[in-house]
Coordinates of C-alpha atoms in Angstrom, one line a residue:
M1 CA 19.3 -28.4 -7.3
I2 CA 15.7 -29.1 -6.1
T3 CA 13.4 -26.1 -6.6
T4 CA 10.1 -25.7 -4.9
A5 CA 7.1 -23.4 -5.3
I6 CA 3.9 -23.1 -3.1
F7 CA 0.4 -22.0 -3.8
P8 CA -3.1 -21.4 -2.2
A9 CA -5.4 -24.3 -3.2
R10 CA -8.1 -22.0 -4.6
Y11 CA -8.2 -18.3 -5.7
V12 CA -11.1 -16.4 -6.5
Q13 CA -11.4 -12.7 -7.5
G14 CA -13.9 -10.3 -9.0
E15 CA -16.7 -7.8 -8.0
G16 CA -19.4 -9.7 -6.0
A17 CA -17.3 -12.5 -5.2
L18 CA -18.5 -12.4 -1.6
E19 CA -21.7 -13.8 -2.8
S20 CA -20.1 -17.1 -3.3
L21 CA -18.5 -17.3 0.2
G22 CA -21.0 -19.6 1.4
E23 CA -20.5 -22.0 -1.5
E24 CA -16.8 -21.9 -1.2
L25 CA -16.7 -22.5 2.6
G26 CA -19.3 -25.4 2.1
R27 CA -16.4 -27.1 0.2
L28 CA -14.2 -26.9 3.4
G29 CA -16.2 -27.8 6.3
G30 CA -19.6 -27.2 8.3
T31 CA -18.5 -25.1 11.1
A32 CA -16.5 -21.8 10.7
L33 CA -14.7 -19.3 13.0
A34 CA -14.8 -16.0 11.3
V35 CA -12.1 -13.6 12.6
V36 CA -13.3 -10.3 11.2
D37 CA -11.4 -6.9 11.4
P38 CA -13.6 -4.5 13.4
F39 CA -13.5 -1.8 10.7
V40 CA -15.3 -4.1 8.2
L41 CA -17.6 -5.8 10.8
P42 CA -20.5 -3.5 10.6
D43 CA -20.7 -3.5 6.7
L44 CA -20.1 -7.1 6.2
K45 CA -21.6 -8.9 9.2
G46 CA -24.8 -9.4 7.3
R47 CA -23.0 -10.8 4.3
I48 CA -21.0 -13.0 6.3
A49 CA -24.0 -14.3 8.2
D50 CA -25.5 -15.1 4.8
A51 CA -22.8 -17.8 4.3
A52 CA -24.5 -19.7 6.9
A53 CA -27.2 -20.6 4.3
G54 CA -27.3 -24.3 3.5
G55 CA -26.3 -25.5 6.9
L56 CA -22.9 -23.8 7.5
T57 CA -22.5 -22.8 11.0
V58 CA -20.5 -19.3 11.4
D59 CA -19.1 -18.0 14.8
I60 CA -18.2 -14.3 14.0
Q61 CA -15.4 -12.8 16.3
A62 CA -14.0 -9.3 16.2
F63 CA -10.2 -9.4 15.5
G64 CA -8.2 -7.7 18.4
G65 CA -5.9 -5.6 16.3
E66 CA -2.5 -7.3 16.4
C67 CA -1.4 -10.8 15.1
S68 CA 0.3 -11.6 18.4
D69 CA 0.8 -14.9 20.3
E70 CA -1.8 -13.5 22.7
E71 CA -4.5 -13.0 20.2
I72 CA -3.7 -16.2 18.5
D73 CA -4.2 -18.2 21.7
R74 CA -7.6 -16.3 22.5
L75 CA -9.1 -17.1 19.2
T76 CA -7.8 -20.7 19.2
A77 CA -9.6 -21.3 22.4
I78 CA -12.7 -19.8 21.2
A79 CA -12.5 -22.1 18.0
R80 CA -11.8 -25.2 20.1
T81 CA -14.8 -24.5 22.1
G82 CA -16.9 -24.1 19.1
K83 CA -15.5 -27.1 17.4
A84 CA -14.7 -25.2 14.3
D85 CA -13.3 -27.1 11.3
V86 CA -12.7 -24.0 9.2
V87 CA -11.2 -20.8 10.1
V88 CA -12.0 -17.6 8.0
G89 CA -9.9 -14.5 8.2
I90 CA -11.8 -11.4 6.9
G91 CA -10.1 -8.1 6.6
G92 CA -6.5 -6.6 6.6
G93 CA -3.3 -8.5 6.6
K94 CA -3.1 -8.9 10.3
A95 CA -6.5 -10.5 10.6
L96 CA -5.6 -12.8 7.9
D97 CA -2.4 -14.0 9.3
T98 CA -4.2 -14.6 12.7
A99 CA -6.7 -16.7 11.1
K100 CA -4.0 -18.7 9.4
A101 CA -2.2 -19.2 12.7
V102 CA -5.4 -20.2 14.5
A103 CA -6.3 -22.7 11.7
H104 CA -2.7 -24.1 12.0
A105 CA -3.1 -24.5 15.8
L106 CA -6.3 -26.3 15.3
G107 CA -5.4 -28.4 12.3
A108 CA -8.5 -26.9 10.6
R109 CA -9.0 -25.8 6.9
C110 CA -8.2 -22.1 6.3
A111 CA -10.1 -19.6 4.2
V112 CA -9.0 -15.8 3.9
V113 CA -11.0 -12.9 2.6
P114 CA -8.9 -9.8 2.1
T115 CA -11.0 -6.6 2.1
L116 CA -8.1 -4.7 1.2
A117 CA -5.3 -5.1 -1.3
S118 CA -2.9 -3.8 1.0
T119 CA -0.3 -6.7 1.5
D120 CA 0.7 -9.9 -0.3
A121 CA -0.3 -11.9 3.0
P122 CA -3.5 -13.5 1.9
C123 CA -1.9 -16.4 -0.4
S124 CA 1.1 -17.3 1.8
A125 CA 1.9 -20.1 4.2
L126 CA 3.2 -17.7 6.5
S127 CA 2.0 -15.5 9.5
V128 CA 4.0 -12.4 10.6
I129 CA 3.8 -12.2 14.4
Y130 CA 4.1 -9.1 16.3
T131 CA 4.3 -8.1 19.9
A132 CA 1.0 -6.9 21.5
E133 CA 2.4 -3.3 20.9
G134 CA 3.0 -3.9 17.3
A135 CA 6.8 -4.6 16.8
F136 CA 7.9 -7.3 14.5
K137 CA 8.6 -10.6 16.6
R138 CA 9.1 -13.5 14.2
Y139 CA 8.0 -15.3 11.0
L140 CA 5.5 -18.4 11.7
V141 CA 6.0 -20.5 8.7
L142 CA 3.1 -22.7 8.1
P143 CA 3.0 -26.3 6.7
R144 CA 0.2 -25.4 4.1
N145 CA -1.2 -22.4 2.3
P146 CA -4.8 -21.3 2.6
D147 CA -7.5 -23.5 1.1
L148 CA -9.3 -20.5 -0.2
V149 CA -8.4 -17.0 -1.1
L150 CA -11.6 -14.9 -2.1
V151 CA -11.1 -11.3 -3.0
D152 CA -14.2 -9.1 -3.8
T153 CA -12.9 -6.3 -5.8
G154 CA -16.1 -4.3 -5.2
V155 CA -15.1 -4.1 -1.4
V156 CA -11.5 -3.2 -2.1
A157 CA -12.5 -0.4 -4.4
H158 CA -14.7 1.0 -1.5
A159 CA -11.7 1.0 1.0
P160 CA -9.6 4.1 1.5
V161 CA -7.1 4.7 -1.5
R162 CA -4.1 4.5 0.9
F163 CA -4.6 0.9 1.4
L164 CA -4.3 0.0 -2.2
V165 CA -1.4 2.4 -2.6
A166 CA 0.3 0.5 0.4
G167 CA -0.3 -2.8 -1.3
M168 CA 1.4 -1.5 -4.3
G169 CA 4.4 -0.7 -1.9
D170 CA 4.6 -4.1 -0.7
A171 CA 4.2 -5.7 -4.2
L172 CA 7.0 -3.3 -5.4
S173 CA 9.6 -5.2 -3.5
T174 CA 8.7 -8.5 -4.9
W175 CA 10.8 -8.7 -8.2
F176 CA 13.8 -6.8 -6.7
E177 CA 13.9 -9.5 -3.8
A178 CA 13.1 -12.4 -5.9
E179 CA 15.9 -11.4 -8.4
D180 CA 18.6 -11.1 -5.7
C181 CA 17.4 -14.6 -4.3
R182 CA 17.7 -16.1 -7.8
V183 CA 21.3 -14.4 -8.4
K184 CA 22.6 -15.9 -4.9
R185 CA 20.5 -19.1 -5.3
G186 CA 18.9 -18.1 -2.0
G187 CA 16.3 -19.8 -0.4
N188 CA 12.5 -18.9 -0.7
M189 CA 10.0 -19.5 2.1
T190 CA 10.3 -23.4 1.9
G191 CA 14.1 -23.0 2.3
R192 CA 14.9 -24.1 -1.3
M193 CA 15.4 -22.0 -4.4
G194 CA 12.4 -21.2 -6.4
P195 CA 11.5 -22.4 -9.8
M196 CA 11.6 -20.1 -13.0
T197 CA 7.7 -19.8 -12.6
A198 CA 8.3 -17.7 -9.4
F199 CA 10.7 -15.3 -10.9
G200 CA 8.5 -14.9 -13.8
L201 CA 5.4 -14.0 -11.9
A202 CA 7.7 -11.7 -9.7
R203 CA 8.6 -9.9 -12.7
L204 CA 5.1 -9.7 -14.2
C205 CA 4.0 -8.2 -10.6
Y206 CA 6.6 -5.3 -11.3
D207 CA 5.4 -4.7 -14.9
T208 CA 1.9 -4.8 -13.8
L209 CA 2.6 -2.1 -11.1
L210 CA 4.2 0.3 -13.6
E211 CA 1.6 -0.1 -16.2
Y212 CA -1.6 -0.1 -14.2
G213 CA -0.8 1.5 -10.8
V214 CA -1.9 5.1 -11.7
L215 CA -5.0 4.0 -13.4
A216 CA -6.0 1.7 -10.5
R217 CA -5.4 4.4 -8.0
G218 CA -7.7 6.6 -10.0
A219 CA -10.5 3.9 -10.1
C220 CA -10.2 3.4 -6.4
E221 CA -10.6 7.0 -5.8
Q222 CA -13.9 7.0 -7.6
K223 CA -14.9 3.6 -5.8
V224 CA -15.2 1.9 -9.1
V225 CA -13.9 -1.6 -10.4
T226 CA -12.1 -1.2 -13.7
P227 CA -9.8 -3.7 -15.5
A228 CA -6.8 -1.6 -14.1
L229 CA -8.0 -2.1 -10.5
E230 CA -8.5 -5.9 -11.1
R231 CA -5.0 -6.1 -12.3
I232 CA -3.5 -4.2 -9.6
V233 CA -5.6 -6.2 -7.0
E234 CA -4.3 -9.3 -8.5
A235 CA -0.8 -8.0 -8.4
N236 CA -0.9 -6.9 -5.0
T237 CA -2.6 -10.2 -3.8
L238 CA -1.7 -13.2 -5.9
L239 CA 1.5 -12.2 -8.1
S240 CA 3.3 -10.6 -5.1
G241 CA 2.2 -13.5 -2.9
L242 CA 3.5 -16.2 -5.2
G243 CA 6.4 -13.9 -6.0
F244 CA 7.6 -13.4 -2.5
E245 CA 6.8 -16.9 -1.2
S246 CA 8.3 -18.9 -3.8
G247 CA 10.8 -16.4 -5.3
G248 CA 11.9 -15.4 -1.7
L249 CA 12.6 -12.2 0.4
A250 CA 15.8 -10.3 0.7
A251 CA 16.6 -6.9 2.0
A252 CA 13.5 -4.8 1.6
H253 CA 11.3 -6.7 3.8
A254 CA 14.4 -7.1 6.5
I255 CA 14.8 -3.3 6.5
H256 CA 10.9 -3.1 7.1
N257 CA 11.2 -5.4 9.9
G258 CA 14.1 -3.3 11.5
L259 CA 12.1 -0.1 11.0
T260 CA 9.2 -1.5 13.2
A261 CA 11.6 -1.3 16.0
L262 CA 11.3 2.5 15.9
E263 CA 7.8 3.4 17.6
E264 CA 7.4 6.5 15.3
T265 CA 6.8 4.1 12.3
H266 CA 3.9 1.9 13.8
R267 CA 1.2 4.3 12.6
Y268 CA 2.3 3.7 8.8
W269 CA 1.2 0.7 6.9
H270 CA 3.3 -2.5 6.2
G271 CA 3.7 -1.6 2.5
E272 CA 4.7 2.1 3.2
K273 CA 7.6 0.8 5.3
V274 CA 8.4 -1.7 2.6
A275 CA 8.5 0.9 -0.1
I276 CA 11.3 2.7 2.1
G277 CA 12.9 -0.8 2.4
T278 CA 12.9 -1.2 -1.3
L279 CA 14.3 2.3 -2.0
A280 CA 17.1 1.5 0.5
M281 CA 17.7 -1.9 -1.1
L282 CA 18.3 -0.2 -4.5
M283 CA 20.9 1.8 -2.8
L284 CA 22.4 -1.0 -0.8
T285 CA 22.8 -3.3 -3.9
G286 CA 24.0 -0.6 -6.3
R287 CA 21.1 -0.8 -9.0
P288 CA 21.6 1.2 -12.2
A289 CA 20.6 4.9 -11.9
A290 CA 17.9 4.3 -14.5
V291 CA 16.1 1.7 -12.3
I292 CA 16.5 4.0 -9.2
D293 CA 14.8 6.9 -11.1
E294 CA 12.1 4.6 -12.4
V295 CA 11.1 3.2 -9.0
Y296 CA 11.3 6.7 -7.3
G297 CA 9.0 7.8 -10.3
F298 CA 6.4 5.2 -9.6
C299 CA 6.4 5.8 -5.8
E300 CA 5.9 9.5 -6.4
S301 CA 3.1 8.9 -9.2
I302 CA 0.9 6.9 -6.8
G303 CA 1.8 8.5 -3.4
L304 CA 4.1 5.9 -1.8
P305 CA 6.6 7.3 0.6
T306 CA 10.3 8.3 -0.4
T307 CA 11.8 9.8 2.5
L308 CA 12.0 8.9 6.1
A309 CA 10.0 11.7 7.2
D310 CA 7.2 10.1 5.1
I311 CA 7.0 7.4 7.6
G312 CA 7.4 9.4 10.8
L313 CA 11.3 9.6 10.9
G314 CA 12.0 13.0 9.9
A315 CA 13.9 13.7 13.3
V316 CA 15.5 10.4 13.5
T317 CA 19.0 10.1 14.8
D318 CA 21.9 8.2 13.3
D319 CA 22.0 5.9 16.6
R320 CA 18.3 5.1 16.4
L321 CA 18.4 4.4 12.6
L322 CA 21.4 2.1 13.3
L323 CA 19.3 0.2 15.7
A324 CA 16.8 -0.5 12.9
A325 CA 19.7 -1.5 10.6
E326 CA 21.0 -3.8 13.3
R327 CA 17.6 -5.5 13.6
A328 CA 17.4 -5.7 9.8
C329 CA 20.7 -7.7 9.9
A330 CA 20.0 -9.9 12.5
E331 CA 20.7 -13.7 12.3
G332 CA 18.0 -15.4 10.2
E333 CA 16.9 -12.2 8.6
T334 CA 16.1 -12.3 4.8
I335 CA 18.7 -9.8 4.1
H336 CA 21.3 -12.3 4.1
N337 CA 19.7 -13.6 0.8
E338 CA 21.4 -10.6 -0.9
P339 CA 24.3 -11.7 -3.0
Y340 CA 26.4 -9.0 -1.4
E341 CA 28.1 -8.5 2.0
V342 CA 25.7 -6.7 4.3
T343 CA 26.3 -5.0 7.6
P344 CA 24.4 -2.8 9.8
H345 CA 26.5 0.4 8.9
R346 CA 25.9 -0.3 5.1
V347 CA 22.3 -0.5 5.7
L348 CA 22.4 2.6 7.6
A349 CA 24.2 4.3 4.8
A350 CA 21.5 2.9 2.5
L351 CA 18.6 4.4 4.4
K352 CA 20.4 7.9 4.6
A353 CA 21.0 7.8 0.8
A354 CA 17.5 6.7 -0.1
D355 CA 16.1 9.5 2.1
A356 CA 18.6 12.1 0.6
E357 CA 17.4 11.1 -3.0
G358 CA 13.9 11.3 -2.0
R359 CA 14.2 14.7 -0.4
R360 CA 16.3 16.0 -3.5
R361 CA 13.4 15.0 -5.8
K362 CA 10.7 16.4 -3.5
A363 CA 12.7 19.8 -3.7
L364 CA 12.5 19.8 -7.5
R365 CA 8.9 19.3 -7.7

C-alpha cells in the first residue's frame, strides 16, 4: 500500500514572529496581496506595512467575511490587477482559506498568518468553501500546502479566550478521526492512507490537549505567552493540521458540516461545532466509557460545548436534527471513513445520546 503525507513548506512560531514577516515573504516573491480579517486590520495594518521594507510591495485588502466563491473571485481579480506573486492570509481560518484559494487561482505562492489558534486550517492544502450565507458548500482540495505558516503567539495570546478554546475543540477530533481512518485504511486528504508519522502526530495532538489545555487557557485569560500556551498553539495549528490532513477525517467533521445546515449554529465557531461532532462520534462508534468520560471532562474543564443547547440547538426538533444527520452522511462526506456502517438515523441517535450525556453531567455539577 502506498501511503502519503503532506506538509507546509515552512512553519514559524513564537512571540514576536510577525517581526520576521517581511524577511519570510521576501523568500517567496516581490508583490504581495494581503487578505486581512477586519477585526485585526486596525491593530496589525502598521506591522503588515512594515513588511514592505526591503522592496516588497504589499496591497492590503479587508476580507469580506466568508470563504465563498464570490469572495475568492473578488480578491482574485484584485490580485491579478496588482500582479501579485504572493498571497498572504492574515486572521482567522476563513480568511486563510480564502487566501489559499486565491493563490491557487493565480498560481501564486501562499503565506498564511493566523492571528488566532482557533482551527487547524493554516497548514493544510485545503479550503473549506461556504455559501455567502455561511452554510458549508464543499471542500476545495489544493495541489500544494502553504509555502509559509507564521504564528505570532503574542498576537494569539491577546485574542479572546473563546478562540483558543474553539481551536482545542477542532484539534480534539484529530486523533479519533485519524484512528478510525487507520483502522479502516481510509484515505486522508490525498486520497491515500497516511503513514505512521501522521497517526503519531495525531495522538501527540490529543495528549498535548489533555496535559496543557487548562494551563494554556489560563495564560490566554491573562494575555501572556507561556510554554503551555506555545504547546497548545502548536497542537491546534501544526499537530492538528498535519494529523487531520495526513491522517484523515471521519465522523466528527462530517457531523460539523451537517450542523452548519441549521441556521441557529452559524454564530458558533467551527471548533465549537466540531466538539459536538466529536462527542457524537464517540457515541456513534461505541468508544469505551472511560474514553467518553475523559473527553467530556476535558471539554468541561476548558469550556467547550457538551450539549446541543451550547451551540444554539436547545429547542431543535428531531426532524431538523435528522436533516443535519442526512447532510453528514451525504455521498463523499468523510463520515464514510468510519469502519462501521453509518446511516442518518444512527447519526441522529448519536447526537441525541451525546446531548443527553452532556445534560446529565451538567445537572450533577
